[in-house]
Coordinates of C-alpha atoms and ligand atoms in Angstrom, one line a residue:
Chain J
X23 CA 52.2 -214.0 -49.1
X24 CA 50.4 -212.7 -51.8
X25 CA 53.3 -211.4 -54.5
X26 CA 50.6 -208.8 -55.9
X27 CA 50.4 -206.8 -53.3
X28 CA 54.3 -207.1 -53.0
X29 CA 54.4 -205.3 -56.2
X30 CA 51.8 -202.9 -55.6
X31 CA 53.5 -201.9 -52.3
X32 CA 57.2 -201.9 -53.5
X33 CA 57.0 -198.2 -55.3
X34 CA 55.8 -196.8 -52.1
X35 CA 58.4 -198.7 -50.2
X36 CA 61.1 -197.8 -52.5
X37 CA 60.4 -194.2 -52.2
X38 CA 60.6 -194.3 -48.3
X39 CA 64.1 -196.3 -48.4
X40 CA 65.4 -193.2 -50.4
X41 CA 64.2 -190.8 -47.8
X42 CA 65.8 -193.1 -44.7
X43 CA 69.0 -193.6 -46.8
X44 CA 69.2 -189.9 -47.5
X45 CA 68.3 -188.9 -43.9
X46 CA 70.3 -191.8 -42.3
X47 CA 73.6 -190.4 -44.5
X48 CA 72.8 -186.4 -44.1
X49 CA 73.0 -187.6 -39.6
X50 CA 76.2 -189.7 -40.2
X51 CA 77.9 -186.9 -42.6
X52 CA 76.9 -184.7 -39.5
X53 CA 77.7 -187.6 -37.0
X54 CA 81.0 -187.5 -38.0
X55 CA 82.1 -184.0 -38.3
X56 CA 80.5 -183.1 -34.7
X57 CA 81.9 -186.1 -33.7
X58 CA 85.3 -185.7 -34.5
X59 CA 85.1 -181.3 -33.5
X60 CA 84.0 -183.1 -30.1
X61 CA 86.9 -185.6 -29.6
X62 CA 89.3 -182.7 -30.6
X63 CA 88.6 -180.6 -28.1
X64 CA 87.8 -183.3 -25.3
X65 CA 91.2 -185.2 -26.4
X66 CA 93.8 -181.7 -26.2
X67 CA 91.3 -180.3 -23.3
X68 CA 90.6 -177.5 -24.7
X69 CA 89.2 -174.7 -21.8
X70 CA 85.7 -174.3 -22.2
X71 CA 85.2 -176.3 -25.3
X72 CA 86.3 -179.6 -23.8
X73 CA 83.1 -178.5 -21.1
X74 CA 81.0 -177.9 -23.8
X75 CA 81.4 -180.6 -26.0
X76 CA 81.7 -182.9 -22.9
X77 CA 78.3 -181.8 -21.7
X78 CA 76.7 -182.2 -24.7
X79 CA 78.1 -186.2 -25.5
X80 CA 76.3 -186.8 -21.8
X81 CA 73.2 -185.2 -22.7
X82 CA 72.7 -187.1 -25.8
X83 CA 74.2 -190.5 -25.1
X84 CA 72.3 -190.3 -22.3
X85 CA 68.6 -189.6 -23.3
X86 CA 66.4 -192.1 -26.1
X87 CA 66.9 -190.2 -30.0
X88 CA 62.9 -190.5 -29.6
X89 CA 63.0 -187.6 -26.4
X90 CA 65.8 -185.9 -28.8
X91 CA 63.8 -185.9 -32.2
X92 CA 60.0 -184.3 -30.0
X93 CA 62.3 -181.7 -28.9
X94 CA 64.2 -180.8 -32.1
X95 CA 60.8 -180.9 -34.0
X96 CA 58.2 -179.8 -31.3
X97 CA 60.5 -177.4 -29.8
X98 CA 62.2 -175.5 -32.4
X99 CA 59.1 -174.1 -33.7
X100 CA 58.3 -172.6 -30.2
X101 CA 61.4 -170.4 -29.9
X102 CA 60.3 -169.1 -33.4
X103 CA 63.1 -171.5 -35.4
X104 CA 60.7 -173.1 -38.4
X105 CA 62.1 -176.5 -39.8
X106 CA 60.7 -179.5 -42.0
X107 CA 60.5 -182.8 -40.5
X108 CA 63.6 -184.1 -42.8
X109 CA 65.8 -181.5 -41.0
X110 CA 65.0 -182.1 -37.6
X111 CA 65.2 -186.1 -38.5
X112 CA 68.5 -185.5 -40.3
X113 CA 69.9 -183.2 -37.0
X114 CA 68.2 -185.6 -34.5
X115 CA 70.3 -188.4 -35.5
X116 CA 73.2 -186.1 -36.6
X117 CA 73.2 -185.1 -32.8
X118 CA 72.8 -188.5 -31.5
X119 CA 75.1 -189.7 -33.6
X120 CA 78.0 -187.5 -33.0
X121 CA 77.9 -187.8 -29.3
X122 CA 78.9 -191.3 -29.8
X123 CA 80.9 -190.8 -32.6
X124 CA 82.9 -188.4 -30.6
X125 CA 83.3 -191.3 -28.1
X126 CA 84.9 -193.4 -30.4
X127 CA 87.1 -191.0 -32.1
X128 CA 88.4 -190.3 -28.3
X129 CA 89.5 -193.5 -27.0
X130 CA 91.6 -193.8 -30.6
X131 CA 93.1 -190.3 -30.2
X132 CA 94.0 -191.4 -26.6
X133 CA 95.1 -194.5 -27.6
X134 CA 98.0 -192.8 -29.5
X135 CA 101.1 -192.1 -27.1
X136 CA 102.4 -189.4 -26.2
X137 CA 105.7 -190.7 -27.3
X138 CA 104.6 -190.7 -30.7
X139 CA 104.0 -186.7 -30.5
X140 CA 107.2 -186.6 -29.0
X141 CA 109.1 -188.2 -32.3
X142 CA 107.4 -186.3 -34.5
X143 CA 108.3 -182.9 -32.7
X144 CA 111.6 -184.3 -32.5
X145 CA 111.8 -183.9 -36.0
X146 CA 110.7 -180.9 -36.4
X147 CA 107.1 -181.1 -37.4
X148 CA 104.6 -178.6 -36.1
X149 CA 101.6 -179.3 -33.6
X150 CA 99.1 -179.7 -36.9
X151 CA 101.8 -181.3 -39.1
X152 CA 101.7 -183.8 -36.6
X153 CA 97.6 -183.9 -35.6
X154 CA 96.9 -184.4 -39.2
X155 CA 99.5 -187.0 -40.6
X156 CA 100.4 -189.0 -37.8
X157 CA 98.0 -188.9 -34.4
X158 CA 94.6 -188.3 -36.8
X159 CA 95.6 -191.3 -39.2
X160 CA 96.3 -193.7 -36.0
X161 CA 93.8 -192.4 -34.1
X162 CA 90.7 -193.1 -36.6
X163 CA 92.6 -196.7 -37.3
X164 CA 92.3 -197.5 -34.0
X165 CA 88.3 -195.9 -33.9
X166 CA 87.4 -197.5 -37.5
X167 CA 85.5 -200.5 -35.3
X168 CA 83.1 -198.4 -33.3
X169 CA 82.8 -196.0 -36.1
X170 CA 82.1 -198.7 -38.2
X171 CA 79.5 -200.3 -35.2
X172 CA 78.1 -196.7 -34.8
X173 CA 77.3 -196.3 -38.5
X174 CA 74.9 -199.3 -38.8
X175 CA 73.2 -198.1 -35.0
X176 CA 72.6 -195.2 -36.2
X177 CA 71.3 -196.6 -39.8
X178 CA 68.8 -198.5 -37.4
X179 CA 68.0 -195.9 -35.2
X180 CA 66.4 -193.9 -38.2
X181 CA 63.2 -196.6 -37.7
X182 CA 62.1 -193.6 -35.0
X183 CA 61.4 -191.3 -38.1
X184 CA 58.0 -191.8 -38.1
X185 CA 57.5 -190.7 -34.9
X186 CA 58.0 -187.0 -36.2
X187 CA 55.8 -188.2 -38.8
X188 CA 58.6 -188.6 -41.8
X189 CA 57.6 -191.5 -44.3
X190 CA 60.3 -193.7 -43.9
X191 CA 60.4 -197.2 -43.8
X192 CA 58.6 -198.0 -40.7
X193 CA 56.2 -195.3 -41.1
X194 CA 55.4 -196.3 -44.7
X195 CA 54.4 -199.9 -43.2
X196 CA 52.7 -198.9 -40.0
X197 CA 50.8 -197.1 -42.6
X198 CA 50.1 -199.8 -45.3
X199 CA 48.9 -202.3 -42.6
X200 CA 46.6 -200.0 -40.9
X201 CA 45.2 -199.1 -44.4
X202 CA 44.7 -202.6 -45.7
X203 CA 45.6 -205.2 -43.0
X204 CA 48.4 -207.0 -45.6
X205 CA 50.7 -207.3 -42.2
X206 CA 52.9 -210.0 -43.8
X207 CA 53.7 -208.4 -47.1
X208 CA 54.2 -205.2 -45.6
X209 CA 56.7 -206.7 -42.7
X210 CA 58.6 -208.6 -45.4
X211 CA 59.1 -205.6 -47.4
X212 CA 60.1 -203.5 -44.5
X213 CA 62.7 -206.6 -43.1
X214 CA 64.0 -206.2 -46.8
X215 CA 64.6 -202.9 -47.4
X216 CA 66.1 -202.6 -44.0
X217 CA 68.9 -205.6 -45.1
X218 CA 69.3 -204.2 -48.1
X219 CA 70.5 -201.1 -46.6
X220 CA 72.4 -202.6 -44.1
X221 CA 73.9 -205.0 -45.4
X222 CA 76.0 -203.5 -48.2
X223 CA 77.1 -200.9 -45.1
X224 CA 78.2 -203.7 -43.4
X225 CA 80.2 -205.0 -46.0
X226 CA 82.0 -202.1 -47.0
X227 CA 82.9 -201.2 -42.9
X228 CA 84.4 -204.7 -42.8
X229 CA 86.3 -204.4 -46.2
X230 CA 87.5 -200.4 -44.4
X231 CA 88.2 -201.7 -41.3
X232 CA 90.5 -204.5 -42.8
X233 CA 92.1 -202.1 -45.2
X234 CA 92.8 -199.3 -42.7
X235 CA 93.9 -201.8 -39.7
X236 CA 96.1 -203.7 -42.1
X237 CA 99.1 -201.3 -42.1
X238 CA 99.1 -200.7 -38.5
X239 CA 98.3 -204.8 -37.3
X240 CA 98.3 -206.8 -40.3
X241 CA 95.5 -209.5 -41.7
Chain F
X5 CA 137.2 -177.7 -33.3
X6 CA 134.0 -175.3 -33.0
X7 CA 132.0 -175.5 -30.2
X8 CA 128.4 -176.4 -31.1
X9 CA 126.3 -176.8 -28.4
X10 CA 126.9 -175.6 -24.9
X11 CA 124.8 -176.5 -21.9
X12 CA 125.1 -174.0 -19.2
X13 CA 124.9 -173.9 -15.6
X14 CA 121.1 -175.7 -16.0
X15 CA 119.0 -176.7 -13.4
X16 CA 115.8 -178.6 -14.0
X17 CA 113.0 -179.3 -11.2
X18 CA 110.5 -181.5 -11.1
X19 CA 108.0 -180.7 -7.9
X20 CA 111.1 -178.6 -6.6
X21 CA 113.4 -181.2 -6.2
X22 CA 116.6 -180.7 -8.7
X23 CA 116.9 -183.5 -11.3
X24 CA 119.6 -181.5 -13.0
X25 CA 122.0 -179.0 -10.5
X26 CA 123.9 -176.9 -12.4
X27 CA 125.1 -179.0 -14.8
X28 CA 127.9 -178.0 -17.7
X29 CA 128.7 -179.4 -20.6
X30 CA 130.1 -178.4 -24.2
X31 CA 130.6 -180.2 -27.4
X32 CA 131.9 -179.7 -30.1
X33 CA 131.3 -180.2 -33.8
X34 CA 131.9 -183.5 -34.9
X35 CA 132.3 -184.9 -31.0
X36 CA 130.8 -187.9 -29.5
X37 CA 130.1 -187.1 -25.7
X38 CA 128.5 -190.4 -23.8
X39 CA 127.0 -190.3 -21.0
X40 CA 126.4 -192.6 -18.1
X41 CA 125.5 -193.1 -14.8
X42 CA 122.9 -195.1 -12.5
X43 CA 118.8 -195.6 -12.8
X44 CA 117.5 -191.9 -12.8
X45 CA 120.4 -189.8 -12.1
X46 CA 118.6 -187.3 -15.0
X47 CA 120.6 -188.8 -17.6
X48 CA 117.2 -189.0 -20.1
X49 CA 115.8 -185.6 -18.9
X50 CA 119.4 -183.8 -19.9
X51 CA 118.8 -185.0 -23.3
X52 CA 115.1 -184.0 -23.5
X53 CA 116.2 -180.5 -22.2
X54 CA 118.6 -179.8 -24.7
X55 CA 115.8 -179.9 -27.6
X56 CA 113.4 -178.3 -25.0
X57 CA 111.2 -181.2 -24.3
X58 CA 111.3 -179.9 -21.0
X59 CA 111.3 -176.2 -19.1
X60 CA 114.1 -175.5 -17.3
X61 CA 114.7 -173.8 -14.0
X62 CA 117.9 -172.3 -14.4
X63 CA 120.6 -171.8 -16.9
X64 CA 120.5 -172.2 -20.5
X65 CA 121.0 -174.4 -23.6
X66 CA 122.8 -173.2 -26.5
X67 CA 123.2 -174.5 -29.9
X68 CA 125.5 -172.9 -32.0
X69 CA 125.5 -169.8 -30.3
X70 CA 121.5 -169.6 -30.2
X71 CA 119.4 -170.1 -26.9
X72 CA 116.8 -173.1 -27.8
X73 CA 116.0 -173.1 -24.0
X74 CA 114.5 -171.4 -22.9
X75 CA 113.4 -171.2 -26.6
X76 CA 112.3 -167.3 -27.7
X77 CA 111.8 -168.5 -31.4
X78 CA 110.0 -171.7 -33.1
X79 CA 110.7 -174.7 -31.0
X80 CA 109.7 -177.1 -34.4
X81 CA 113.1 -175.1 -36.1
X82 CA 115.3 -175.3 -33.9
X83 CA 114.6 -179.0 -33.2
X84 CA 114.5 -179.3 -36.8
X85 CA 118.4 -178.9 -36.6
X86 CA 118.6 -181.8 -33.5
X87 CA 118.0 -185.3 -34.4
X88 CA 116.5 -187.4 -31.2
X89 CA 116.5 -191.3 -31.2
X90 CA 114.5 -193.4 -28.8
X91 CA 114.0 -196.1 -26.3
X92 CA 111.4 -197.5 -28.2
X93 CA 111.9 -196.6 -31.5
X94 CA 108.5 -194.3 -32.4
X95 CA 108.4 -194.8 -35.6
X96 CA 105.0 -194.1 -37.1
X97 CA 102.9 -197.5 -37.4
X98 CA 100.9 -196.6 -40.2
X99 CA 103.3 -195.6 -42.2
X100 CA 105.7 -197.6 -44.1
X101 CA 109.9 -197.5 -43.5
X102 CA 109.9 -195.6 -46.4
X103 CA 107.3 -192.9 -45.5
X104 CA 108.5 -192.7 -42.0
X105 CA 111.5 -191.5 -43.4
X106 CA 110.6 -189.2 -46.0
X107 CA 107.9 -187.3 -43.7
X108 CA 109.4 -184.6 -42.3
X109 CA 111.2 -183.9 -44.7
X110 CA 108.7 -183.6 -47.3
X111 CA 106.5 -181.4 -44.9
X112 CA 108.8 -179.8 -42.8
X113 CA 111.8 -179.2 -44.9
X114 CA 109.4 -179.1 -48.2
X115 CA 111.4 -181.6 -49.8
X116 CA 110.2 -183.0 -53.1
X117 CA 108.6 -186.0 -52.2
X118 CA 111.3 -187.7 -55.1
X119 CA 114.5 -186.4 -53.5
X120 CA 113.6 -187.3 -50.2
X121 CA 112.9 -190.7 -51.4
X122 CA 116.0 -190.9 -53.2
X123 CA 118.3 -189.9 -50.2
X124 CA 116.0 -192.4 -47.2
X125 CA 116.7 -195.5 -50.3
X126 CA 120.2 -194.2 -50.2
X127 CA 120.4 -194.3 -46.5
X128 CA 118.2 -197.4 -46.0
X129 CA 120.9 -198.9 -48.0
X130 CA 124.0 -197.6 -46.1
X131 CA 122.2 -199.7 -43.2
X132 CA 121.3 -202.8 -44.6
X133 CA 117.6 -202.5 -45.0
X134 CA 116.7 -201.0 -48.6
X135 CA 114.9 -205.0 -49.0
X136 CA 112.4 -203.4 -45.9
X137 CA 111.4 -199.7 -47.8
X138 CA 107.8 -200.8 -47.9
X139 CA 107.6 -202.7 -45.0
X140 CA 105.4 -201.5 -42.2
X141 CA 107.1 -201.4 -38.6
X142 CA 105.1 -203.6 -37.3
X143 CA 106.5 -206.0 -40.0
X144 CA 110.5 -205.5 -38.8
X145 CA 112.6 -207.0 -36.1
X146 CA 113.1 -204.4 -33.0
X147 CA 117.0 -204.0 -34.3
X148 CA 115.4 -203.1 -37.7
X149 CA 113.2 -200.6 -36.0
X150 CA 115.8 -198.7 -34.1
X151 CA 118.2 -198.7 -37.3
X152 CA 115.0 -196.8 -39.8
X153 CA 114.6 -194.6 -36.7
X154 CA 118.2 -193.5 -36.8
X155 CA 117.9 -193.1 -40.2
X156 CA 115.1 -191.0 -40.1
X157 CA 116.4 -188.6 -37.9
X158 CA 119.3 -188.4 -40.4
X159 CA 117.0 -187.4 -43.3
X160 CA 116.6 -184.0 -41.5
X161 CA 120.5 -183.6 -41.8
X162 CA 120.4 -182.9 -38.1
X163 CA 123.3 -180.3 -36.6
X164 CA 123.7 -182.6 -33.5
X165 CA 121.9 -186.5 -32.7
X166 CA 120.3 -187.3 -29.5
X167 CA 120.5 -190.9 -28.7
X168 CA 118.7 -192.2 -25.4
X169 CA 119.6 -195.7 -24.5
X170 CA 118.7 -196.8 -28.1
X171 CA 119.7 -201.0 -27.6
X172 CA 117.8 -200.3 -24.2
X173 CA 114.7 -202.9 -25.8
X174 CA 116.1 -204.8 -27.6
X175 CA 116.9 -208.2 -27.7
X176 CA 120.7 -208.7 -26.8
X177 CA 121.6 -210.7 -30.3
X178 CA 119.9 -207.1 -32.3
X179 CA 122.0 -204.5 -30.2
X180 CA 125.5 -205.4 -32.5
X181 CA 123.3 -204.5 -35.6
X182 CA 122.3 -200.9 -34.3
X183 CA 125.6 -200.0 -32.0
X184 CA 127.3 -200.8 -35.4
X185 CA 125.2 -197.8 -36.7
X186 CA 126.1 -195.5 -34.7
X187 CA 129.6 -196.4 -35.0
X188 CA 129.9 -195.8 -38.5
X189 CA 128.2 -192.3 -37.8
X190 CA 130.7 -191.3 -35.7
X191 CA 133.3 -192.3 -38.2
X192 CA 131.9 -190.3 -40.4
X193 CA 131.9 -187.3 -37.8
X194 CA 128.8 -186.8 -36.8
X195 CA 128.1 -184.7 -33.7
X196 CA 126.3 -187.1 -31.2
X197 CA 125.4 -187.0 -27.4
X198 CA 124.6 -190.6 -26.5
X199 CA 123.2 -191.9 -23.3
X200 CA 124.2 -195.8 -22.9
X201 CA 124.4 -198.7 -20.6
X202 CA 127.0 -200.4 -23.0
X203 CA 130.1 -199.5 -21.6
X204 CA 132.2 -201.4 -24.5
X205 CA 130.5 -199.6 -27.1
X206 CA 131.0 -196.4 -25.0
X207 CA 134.2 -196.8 -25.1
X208 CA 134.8 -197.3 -28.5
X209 CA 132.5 -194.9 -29.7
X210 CA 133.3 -191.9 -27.6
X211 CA 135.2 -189.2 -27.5
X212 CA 134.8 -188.1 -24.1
X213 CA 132.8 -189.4 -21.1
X214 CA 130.5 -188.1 -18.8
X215 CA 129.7 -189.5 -15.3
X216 CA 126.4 -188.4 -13.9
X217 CA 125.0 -189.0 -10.9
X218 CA 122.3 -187.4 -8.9
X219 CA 121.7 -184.8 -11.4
X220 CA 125.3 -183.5 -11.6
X221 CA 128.2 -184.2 -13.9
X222 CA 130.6 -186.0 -11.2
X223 CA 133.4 -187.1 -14.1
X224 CA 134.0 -186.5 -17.4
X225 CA 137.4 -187.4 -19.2
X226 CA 138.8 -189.3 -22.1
X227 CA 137.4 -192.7 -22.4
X228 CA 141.0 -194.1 -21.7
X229 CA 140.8 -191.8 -18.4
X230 CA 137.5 -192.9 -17.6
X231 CA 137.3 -196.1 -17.9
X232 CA 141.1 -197.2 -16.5
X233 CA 142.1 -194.6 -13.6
X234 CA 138.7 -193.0 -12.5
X235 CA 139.0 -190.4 -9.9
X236 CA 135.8 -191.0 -8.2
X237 CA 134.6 -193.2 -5.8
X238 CA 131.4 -193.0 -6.9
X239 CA 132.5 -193.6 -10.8
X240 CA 134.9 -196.6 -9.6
X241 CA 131.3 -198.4 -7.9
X242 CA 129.5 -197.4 -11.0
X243 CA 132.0 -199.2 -13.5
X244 CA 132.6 -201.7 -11.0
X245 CA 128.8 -202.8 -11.2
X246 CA 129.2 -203.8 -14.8
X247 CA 132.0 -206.5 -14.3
X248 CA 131.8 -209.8 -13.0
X249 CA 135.1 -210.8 -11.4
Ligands
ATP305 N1 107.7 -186.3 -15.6 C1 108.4 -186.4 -14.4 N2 107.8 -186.0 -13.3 C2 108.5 -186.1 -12.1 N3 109.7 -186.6 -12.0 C3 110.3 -187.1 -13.1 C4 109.7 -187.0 -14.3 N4 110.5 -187.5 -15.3 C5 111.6 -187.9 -14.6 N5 111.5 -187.7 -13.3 C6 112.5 -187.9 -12.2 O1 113.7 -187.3 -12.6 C7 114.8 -188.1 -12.3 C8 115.7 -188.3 -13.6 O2 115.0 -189.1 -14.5 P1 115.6 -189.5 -15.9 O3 114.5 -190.2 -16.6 O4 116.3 -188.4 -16.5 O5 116.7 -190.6 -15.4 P2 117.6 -191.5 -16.3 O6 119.0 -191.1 -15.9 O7 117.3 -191.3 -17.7 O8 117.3 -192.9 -15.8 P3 117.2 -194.3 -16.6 O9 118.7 -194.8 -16.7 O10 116.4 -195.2 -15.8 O11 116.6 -194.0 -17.9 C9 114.3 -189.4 -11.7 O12 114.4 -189.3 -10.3 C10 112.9 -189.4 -12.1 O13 112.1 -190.0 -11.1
MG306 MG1 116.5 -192.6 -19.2

């Protein structure tokens, strides 16, 4: 390995982790919200909705983020709907992402007993009283492991960028090694960045899951 | 001695068939009314009518002259003013003895988060466990559980407490801890409807018994009455079943 061309390739590698970290973070902010609208309304059954939502989480559990991404980014532009390649990566994995976030949030939310509704009506609290501070709270406890598991998929999942022609990482070293044939610098730098992303996500889900789970099932 | 709550000809179905036929019942402010009876005679689903956990069929349920079911105004008030205790505790598991208590107050009643936590220390106290405030329930013995729980309910100064079979889990050496509770409530003259299997604490705690079987209200007398000259068959084979001679 020739530590030269390390440095020579590290600003251009650098610049494509700060796209992937941006994009990756924009889907799993938008992972999360759809994910938990989704397990709301599939949880309570909500008419309609719960269809909705349900259909959707089959549709894109079901079908490769690559299929997902060439229709957000080929397709949109045919029904007239203009977007950069960062939006429809950022949606794309958004989309994916909250399909199976809304999976996890589920099984927590009907992990929680009815019985535990029950108390808190008993005392008097009202139907979002009780969502927010007592079935939400236990709920995501009990989801924090597959969110957590979710998180660095979907973190990984953002190698398929390139395919819509973003620079990220795996783009930027497709691109270096086609240009100049340095395939072992350019892999190294791409196994680095990606561990440096992950791993500090990893760390921090472990430290939240231990903190969260703590109160509710100790060390 | 007012009457506060009045349960009124009510008949509750479940897939047609009658788990409650007409049943009547009063009490009054400050009473202690157990009830008994065999293995789903409809002894839990009287209780869970009376703060409208369930629809009824027929007749109503009236607490201090207001109809709570069927319910025309907000069911979270008026079960704000009963306090239900249960089988299995329910206390919240991610939330401490201390902020299991103080919730509903805080939100519901809008009770400064200070105050409440002044009066559940106060009441912790009264039942042995101010050492546990900050102790997470899955951190507490099942007697311990059942004795926040009752507390809790307290905090909402309830108008009349709900107690369904609440040593029913527990381990027999943690039942003394909790019945001894709910003994020192009544003393104090709290208006409770208890459903029990523990006929010697029924006894001593009650002011009048009530015999259900079947989904109707077959006795109900004195506990002196009820447990010495019953007039029913069906009563005398119910007490009979808890002695050994
Ligand atoms: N949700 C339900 N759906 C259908 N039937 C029910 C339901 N809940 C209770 N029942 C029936 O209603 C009857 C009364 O039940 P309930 O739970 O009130 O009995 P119980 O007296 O509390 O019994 P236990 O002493 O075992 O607690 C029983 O026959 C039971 O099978
Ligand atoms: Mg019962």
């Amino acid at each position: 390995m020739d530590p030269e061309v390390l440095i020579d390739y590290f600003p251009r590698y650098a610049e494509a982790f700060l796209l992937t970290v941006r994009l990756g973070f924009t889907g799993i902010f938008i992972a999360f919200v759809l994910g938990i609208v989704s397990a709301f309304f599939m949880h309570f059954k909500v008419p309609v909705l719960s269809q909705f939502f349900g259909g959707y989480i089959e549709v894109f559990r079901n079908t490769p983020l690559l299929v997902q991404l060439f229709f957000i980014y080929f397709g949109l532009p045919k029904i007239g709907i203009a977007t950069s390649a960062e939006v429809c990566g950022a949606i794309g994995l958004g989309l994916l992402g909250g399909s199976y976030m809304a999976e996890g949030f589920r099984s927590g939310l009907d992990a929680v007993s009815v019985s535990q509704t029950e108390s808190a009506l008993a005392l008097g609290m009202t139907g979002g009283q009780i969502f927010f501070n007592v079935i939400f709270p236990e709920a995501f406890t009990l989801s924090v492991p597959a969110i957590v598991a979710n998180v660095i998929f979907l973190l990984k999942e953002t190698s398929i960028f390139s395919a819509i022609s973003l620079m990220d990482l795996m783009f930027t070293a497709k691109d270096l090694i086609g240009l100049y044939y340095n395939t072992t610098e350019a892999l190294f730098l791409l196994v680095v960045f990606y561990i440096v992303m992950l791993i500090p996500v990893s760390v921090a889900g472990n430290l939240i899951e231990r903190k969260v789970r703590y109160k509710m099932f100790g060390a | 001695m007012d009457e506060i709550l009045n349960i009124n000809n009510l008949t509750k179905a479940y897939d047609d068939i009658n788990v409650l036929d007409h049943v009547n019942l009063t009490v009054k402010k400050g009473e202690v009314v157990v009830i008994v009876g065999p293995s789903g005679c409809g002894k839990s689903t009287l209780l869970r009518c009376i703060n409208s956990f369930e629809p009824i069929r027929e007749g109503k349920v009236i607490l201090d002259g207001e109809t709570i079911n069927p319910c025309k105004g907000k069911l979270n008030e008026v079960r704000e003013r009963i306090g239900m205790v249960f089988q299995n505790y329910e206390l919240f598991p991610h939330k401490t003895v201390l902020q299991n208590m103080i919730l509903a107050p805080v939100k519901v009643k809008k009770i400064k988060k200070k105050e409440a936590e002044k009066e559940a220390l106060a009441l912790l106290d009264r039942v042995g466990l101010s050492g546990k405030k900050n102790s997470y329930p899955r951190q507490l013995s099942g007697g311990q559980k059942q004795r926040v729980a009752i507390v809790r309910a307290l905090m909402m100064n309830p108008e009349i407490l709900l107690l369904d079979e609440i040593t029913a889990a527990l381990d027999p050496e943690m039942v003394r801890e909790v019945l001894d509770v709910v003994i020192n409530l009544a003393k104090e003259g709290r208006t409770m409807v208890i459903v029990t299997h523990e006929m010697a604490f029924a006894r001593a705690v009650a002011d009048r018994m009530v015999f259900i079987d079947g989904g109707r209200i077959v006795e109900e007398g004195t506990p002196d009455d009820f447990f010495e000259n019953p007039k029913t068959e069906r009563l005398r084979k119910f007490l009979d079943s808890f002695s050994y001679q």
